[in-house]
């Protein structure tokens, strides 16, 4: 595998279910991101992890719970979701969040998980 | 606070015609600027980036962009559009110690 992978690619879940999205990057990066992309809305940054530490949480509801066990893996745990949470969830990685590498701000995105909450 | 504006929600061009997608940013210092492209059902792919130096930057797939500080703009151009260029295009600015802000996107339709 190369680049950034996400599983599953499609997920349908009921409002009472618990599921998890997985992201894995094979680029040796130290920062990982979760974004939400809804129809007719701009890309929303949800969480940022830099060297496994959460550095950003953009007022995301607690029904979304991120986990970053190491620099290569990022999870998004979902529970008690609402229909308005249906969206494309994108994972991205970059060399690091602080940009000390001078060119490390560019982000590499996975293909996304299309989530439908019924 | 930093922000990005892409004034055109949707643009239609004929195949072979030239293309310019507009991007305006707001940031107190010289920002890092990016253009990404997203095909349907896919993630975003980096087209090109500007950090410093030459204000005209070349990217993949024949795209280029020009940074104009006086106009706070970073417009994306391509001399001759191909049908495969139909996609959504996002401009992004990175400032404030690494925080990214994306524009709302411009959807490009290519007419045969």
Short mmCIF file of C-alpha atoms in Angstrom, two decimals:
data_model
loop_
_atom_site.label_atom_id
_atom_site.label_comp_id
_atom_site.label_asym_id
_atom_site.label_seq_id
_atom_site.Cartn_x
_atom_site.Cartn_y
_atom_site.Cartn_z
CA UNK A 1 0.00 0.00 0.00
CA UNK A 2 1.16 3.50 -0.73
CA UNK A 3 -0.01 6.95 0.30
CA UNK A 4 -2.98 7.28 2.61
CA UNK A 5 -5.56 4.54 2.86
CA UNK A 6 -8.97 4.62 4.51
CA UNK A 7 -11.33 1.83 5.45
CA UNK A 8 -14.12 1.23 4.96
CA UNK A 9 -14.83 3.21 1.80
CA UNK A 10 -18.57 3.15 2.44
CA UNK A 11 -20.45 2.79 5.72
CA UNK A 12 -24.14 2.79 6.52
CA UNK A 13 -25.04 2.88 10.18
CA UNK A 14 -28.04 3.43 12.36
CA UNK A 15 -28.16 6.17 14.93
CA UNK A 16 -27.63 3.72 17.80
CA UNK A 17 -24.67 1.88 16.26
CA UNK A 18 -21.02 2.17 17.14
CA UNK A 19 -18.49 2.01 14.33
CA UNK A 20 -14.94 3.12 13.63
CA UNK A 21 -13.20 4.63 10.63
CA UNK A 22 -9.59 3.74 10.05
CA UNK A 23 -6.84 5.69 8.33
CA UNK A 24 -3.30 4.57 7.66
CA UNK A 25 -0.49 6.53 6.07
CA UNK A 26 2.57 4.95 4.49
CA UNK A 27 4.50 8.17 3.98
CA UNK A 28 6.47 8.44 7.21
CA UNK A 29 4.55 11.56 8.21
CA UNK A 30 4.03 12.77 11.77
CA UNK A 31 0.79 14.73 11.47
CA UNK A 32 -2.64 13.32 10.68
CA UNK A 33 -5.98 15.02 10.16
CA UNK A 34 -9.70 14.23 10.01
CA UNK A 35 -11.91 16.36 7.80
CA UNK A 36 -15.65 16.29 7.19
CA UNK A 37 -16.92 17.10 3.72
CA UNK A 38 -20.67 17.56 3.38
CA UNK A 39 -22.55 18.39 0.23
CA UNK A 40 -22.81 22.13 -0.38
CA UNK A 41 -20.49 22.89 2.56
CA UNK A 42 -16.80 23.70 2.77
CA UNK A 43 -14.24 21.24 4.00
CA UNK A 44 -14.33 21.18 7.81
CA UNK A 45 -11.23 20.37 9.82
CA UNK A 46 -12.22 18.15 12.75
CA UNK A 47 -9.06 16.95 14.48
CA UNK A 48 -5.30 17.22 14.11
CA UNK A 49 -2.70 14.96 15.64
CA UNK A 50 0.97 15.88 15.60
CA UNK A 51 3.45 13.25 16.81
CA UNK A 52 0.46 11.35 18.27
CA UNK A 53 -0.69 14.32 20.32
CA UNK A 54 -4.00 16.00 19.58
CA UNK A 55 -3.34 19.62 18.68
CA UNK A 56 -6.68 20.67 17.22
CA UNK A 57 -10.28 19.89 18.07
CA UNK A 58 -12.57 22.19 16.17
CA UNK A 59 -15.54 22.01 18.55
CA UNK A 60 -16.47 18.59 17.28
CA UNK A 61 -19.38 16.88 19.10
CA UNK A 62 -18.38 14.16 21.55
CA UNK A 63 -20.12 11.51 19.46
CA UNK A 64 -16.95 11.66 17.34
CA UNK A 65 -13.94 10.33 19.22
CA UNK A 66 -10.50 10.26 17.58
CA UNK A 67 -7.65 7.95 18.45
CA UNK A 68 -4.06 8.05 17.25
CA UNK A 69 -2.10 5.08 18.61
CA UNK A 70 0.98 5.91 16.50
CA UNK A 71 2.03 8.30 13.76
CA UNK A 72 0.86 5.94 11.02
CA UNK A 73 -2.65 5.19 12.21
CA UNK A 74 -5.66 7.34 12.96
CA UNK A 75 -9.12 6.22 13.96
CA UNK A 76 -12.44 7.99 14.26
CA UNK A 77 -14.84 6.24 16.61
CA UNK A 78 -18.50 6.97 15.97
CA UNK A 79 -21.45 6.50 18.29
CA UNK A 80 -25.00 7.78 18.52
CA UNK A 81 -24.68 9.69 15.28
CA UNK A 82 -27.33 11.91 13.71
CA UNK A 83 -28.49 11.94 10.09
CA UNK A 84 -26.75 15.30 9.59
CA UNK A 85 -23.46 13.52 10.26
CA UNK A 86 -23.78 11.81 6.89
CA UNK A 87 -20.82 13.03 4.84
CA UNK A 88 -17.51 12.09 3.28
CA UNK A 89 -14.87 11.77 5.99
CA UNK A 90 -11.38 12.44 4.74
CA UNK A 91 -8.13 11.60 6.40
CA UNK A 92 -4.92 13.40 5.52
CA UNK A 93 -1.31 13.42 6.63
CA UNK A 94 1.60 15.81 6.40
CA UNK A 95 5.23 15.71 7.41
CA UNK A 96 4.39 17.55 10.60
CA UNK A 97 2.01 20.23 11.79
CA UNK A 98 4.54 22.89 12.67
CA UNK A 99 6.08 23.09 9.24
CA UNK A 100 9.63 23.04 10.48
CA UNK A 101 10.61 21.01 7.46
CA UNK A 102 9.81 23.94 5.16
CA UNK A 103 7.59 22.16 2.71
CA UNK A 104 5.87 19.90 5.13
CA UNK A 105 2.57 21.73 5.19
CA UNK A 106 1.28 19.99 2.10
CA UNK A 107 -1.28 17.38 2.97
CA UNK A 108 -1.84 14.03 1.37
CA UNK A 109 -5.41 12.82 1.43
CA UNK A 110 -6.97 9.41 1.49
CA UNK A 111 -9.96 8.54 -0.71
CA UNK A 112 -12.42 9.08 2.12
CA UNK A 113 -15.17 7.08 3.81
CA UNK A 114 -18.68 7.83 2.60
CA UNK A 115 -20.82 7.65 5.76
CA UNK A 116 -24.59 7.44 5.71
CA UNK A 117 -26.49 7.62 8.99
CA UNK A 118 -30.02 6.23 8.84
CA UNK B 1 -7.75 35.20 11.18
CA UNK B 2 -6.89 33.62 7.88
CA UNK B 3 -9.48 33.00 5.18
CA UNK B 4 -9.78 31.87 1.58
CA UNK B 5 -12.35 32.95 -0.99
CA UNK B 6 -13.03 31.20 -4.24
CA UNK B 7 -15.50 33.55 -5.93
CA UNK B 8 -16.65 31.12 -8.61
CA UNK B 9 -18.77 28.22 -7.42
CA UNK B 10 -19.06 26.67 -10.86
CA UNK B 11 -17.18 27.26 -14.12
CA UNK B 12 -17.84 25.71 -17.52
CA UNK B 13 -15.24 25.78 -20.28
CA UNK B 14 -14.94 24.07 -23.62
CA UNK B 15 -12.30 21.42 -24.13
CA UNK B 16 -9.15 23.04 -25.45
CA UNK B 17 -10.00 26.45 -24.05
CA UNK B 18 -7.92 28.18 -21.40
CA UNK B 19 -8.88 28.15 -17.75
CA UNK B 20 -8.42 30.46 -14.80
CA UNK B 21 -9.78 29.71 -11.35
CA UNK B 22 -9.68 32.53 -8.85
CA UNK B 23 -8.50 32.40 -5.27
CA UNK B 24 -8.19 35.27 -2.82
CA UNK B 25 -6.77 34.90 0.65
CA UNK B 26 -6.54 36.89 3.81
CA UNK B 27 -3.53 36.48 6.05
CA UNK B 28 -1.29 38.91 7.87
CA UNK B 29 2.04 37.59 6.60
CA UNK B 30 3.20 35.71 3.52
CA UNK B 31 1.15 32.54 3.54
CA UNK B 32 1.80 29.10 2.22
CA UNK B 33 -0.68 28.56 -0.63
CA UNK B 34 -1.93 25.40 -2.25
CA UNK B 35 -4.27 24.20 -4.96
CA UNK B 36 -5.87 20.78 -4.68
CA UNK B 37 -8.12 18.87 -7.08
CA UNK B 38 -10.83 16.39 -6.12
CA UNK B 39 -12.40 13.98 -8.58
CA UNK B 40 -15.82 12.54 -7.72
CA UNK B 41 -15.68 10.02 -4.88
CA UNK B 42 -11.98 10.67 -4.27
CA UNK B 43 -9.81 12.52 -1.83
CA UNK B 44 -7.95 15.72 -2.60
CA UNK B 45 -4.77 15.64 -4.66
CA UNK B 46 -2.14 18.37 -4.47
CA UNK B 47 -1.73 20.23 -7.77
CA UNK B 48 0.85 22.82 -6.74
CA UNK B 49 2.13 24.92 -3.87
CA UNK B 50 3.72 28.28 -3.19
CA UNK B 51 6.04 28.92 -0.28
CA UNK B 52 8.42 31.63 -1.44
CA UNK B 53 10.57 32.69 -4.37
CA UNK B 54 9.29 32.71 -7.92
CA UNK B 55 5.69 33.86 -7.87
CA UNK B 56 4.74 31.69 -10.84
CA UNK B 57 4.65 28.06 -9.81
CA UNK B 58 4.23 25.02 -11.98
CA UNK B 59 2.26 21.99 -10.92
CA UNK B 60 1.15 18.63 -12.16
CA UNK B 61 -1.18 18.02 -15.11
CA UNK B 62 -0.08 21.24 -16.86
CA UNK B 63 -1.43 23.61 -14.21
CA UNK B 64 0.29 26.74 -13.00
CA UNK B 65 -0.58 29.44 -10.48
CA UNK B 66 0.63 32.95 -9.86
CA UNK B 67 0.99 34.53 -6.43
CA UNK B 68 0.18 38.23 -6.45
CA UNK B 69 0.80 39.78 -3.06
CA UNK B 70 -0.70 43.16 -4.01
CA UNK B 71 -3.98 41.48 -4.91
CA UNK B 72 -3.86 38.76 -2.23
CA UNK B 73 -4.53 36.29 -4.99
CA UNK B 74 -3.29 32.90 -6.09
CA UNK B 75 -5.14 32.11 -9.30
CA UNK B 76 -4.86 28.73 -11.00
CA UNK B 77 -4.43 28.56 -14.78
CA UNK B 78 -4.20 26.03 -17.54
CA UNK B 79 -3.66 26.96 -21.21
CA UNK B 80 -5.74 24.14 -22.69
CA UNK B 81 -8.30 22.18 -20.69
CA UNK B 82 -8.85 18.46 -21.20
CA UNK B 83 -12.10 16.62 -20.47
CA UNK B 84 -10.32 14.77 -17.66
CA UNK B 85 -9.80 18.07 -15.83
CA UNK B 86 -13.48 18.16 -14.85
CA UNK B 87 -13.40 18.06 -11.05
CA UNK B 88 -13.64 20.25 -7.99
CA UNK B 89 -10.73 22.55 -7.22
CA UNK B 90 -9.79 23.83 -3.78
CA UNK B 91 -7.47 26.64 -2.84
CA UNK B 92 -5.94 26.48 0.63
CA UNK B 93 -3.84 28.73 2.82
CA UNK B 94 -1.63 27.59 5.66
CA UNK B 95 -0.60 30.05 8.31
CA UNK B 96 -0.88 30.31 12.07
CA UNK B 97 1.63 27.60 12.83
CA UNK B 98 0.36 25.08 10.39
CA UNK B 99 -3.40 25.50 10.44
CA UNK B 100 -5.00 24.94 7.02
CA UNK B 101 -8.01 26.84 5.72
CA UNK B 102 -9.68 25.67 2.52
CA UNK B 103 -11.87 27.62 0.15
CA UNK B 104 -15.36 26.42 -0.65
CA UNK B 105 -14.22 24.97 -3.95
CA UNK B 106 -14.90 25.60 -7.64
CA UNK B 107 -16.56 22.92 -9.72
CA UNK B 108 -15.17 22.73 -13.24
CA UNK B 109 -17.30 21.34 -16.06
CA UNK B 110 -15.66 20.72 -19.44
CA UNK B 111 -17.83 20.83 -22.55
CA UNK B 112 -16.84 18.62 -25.48
#
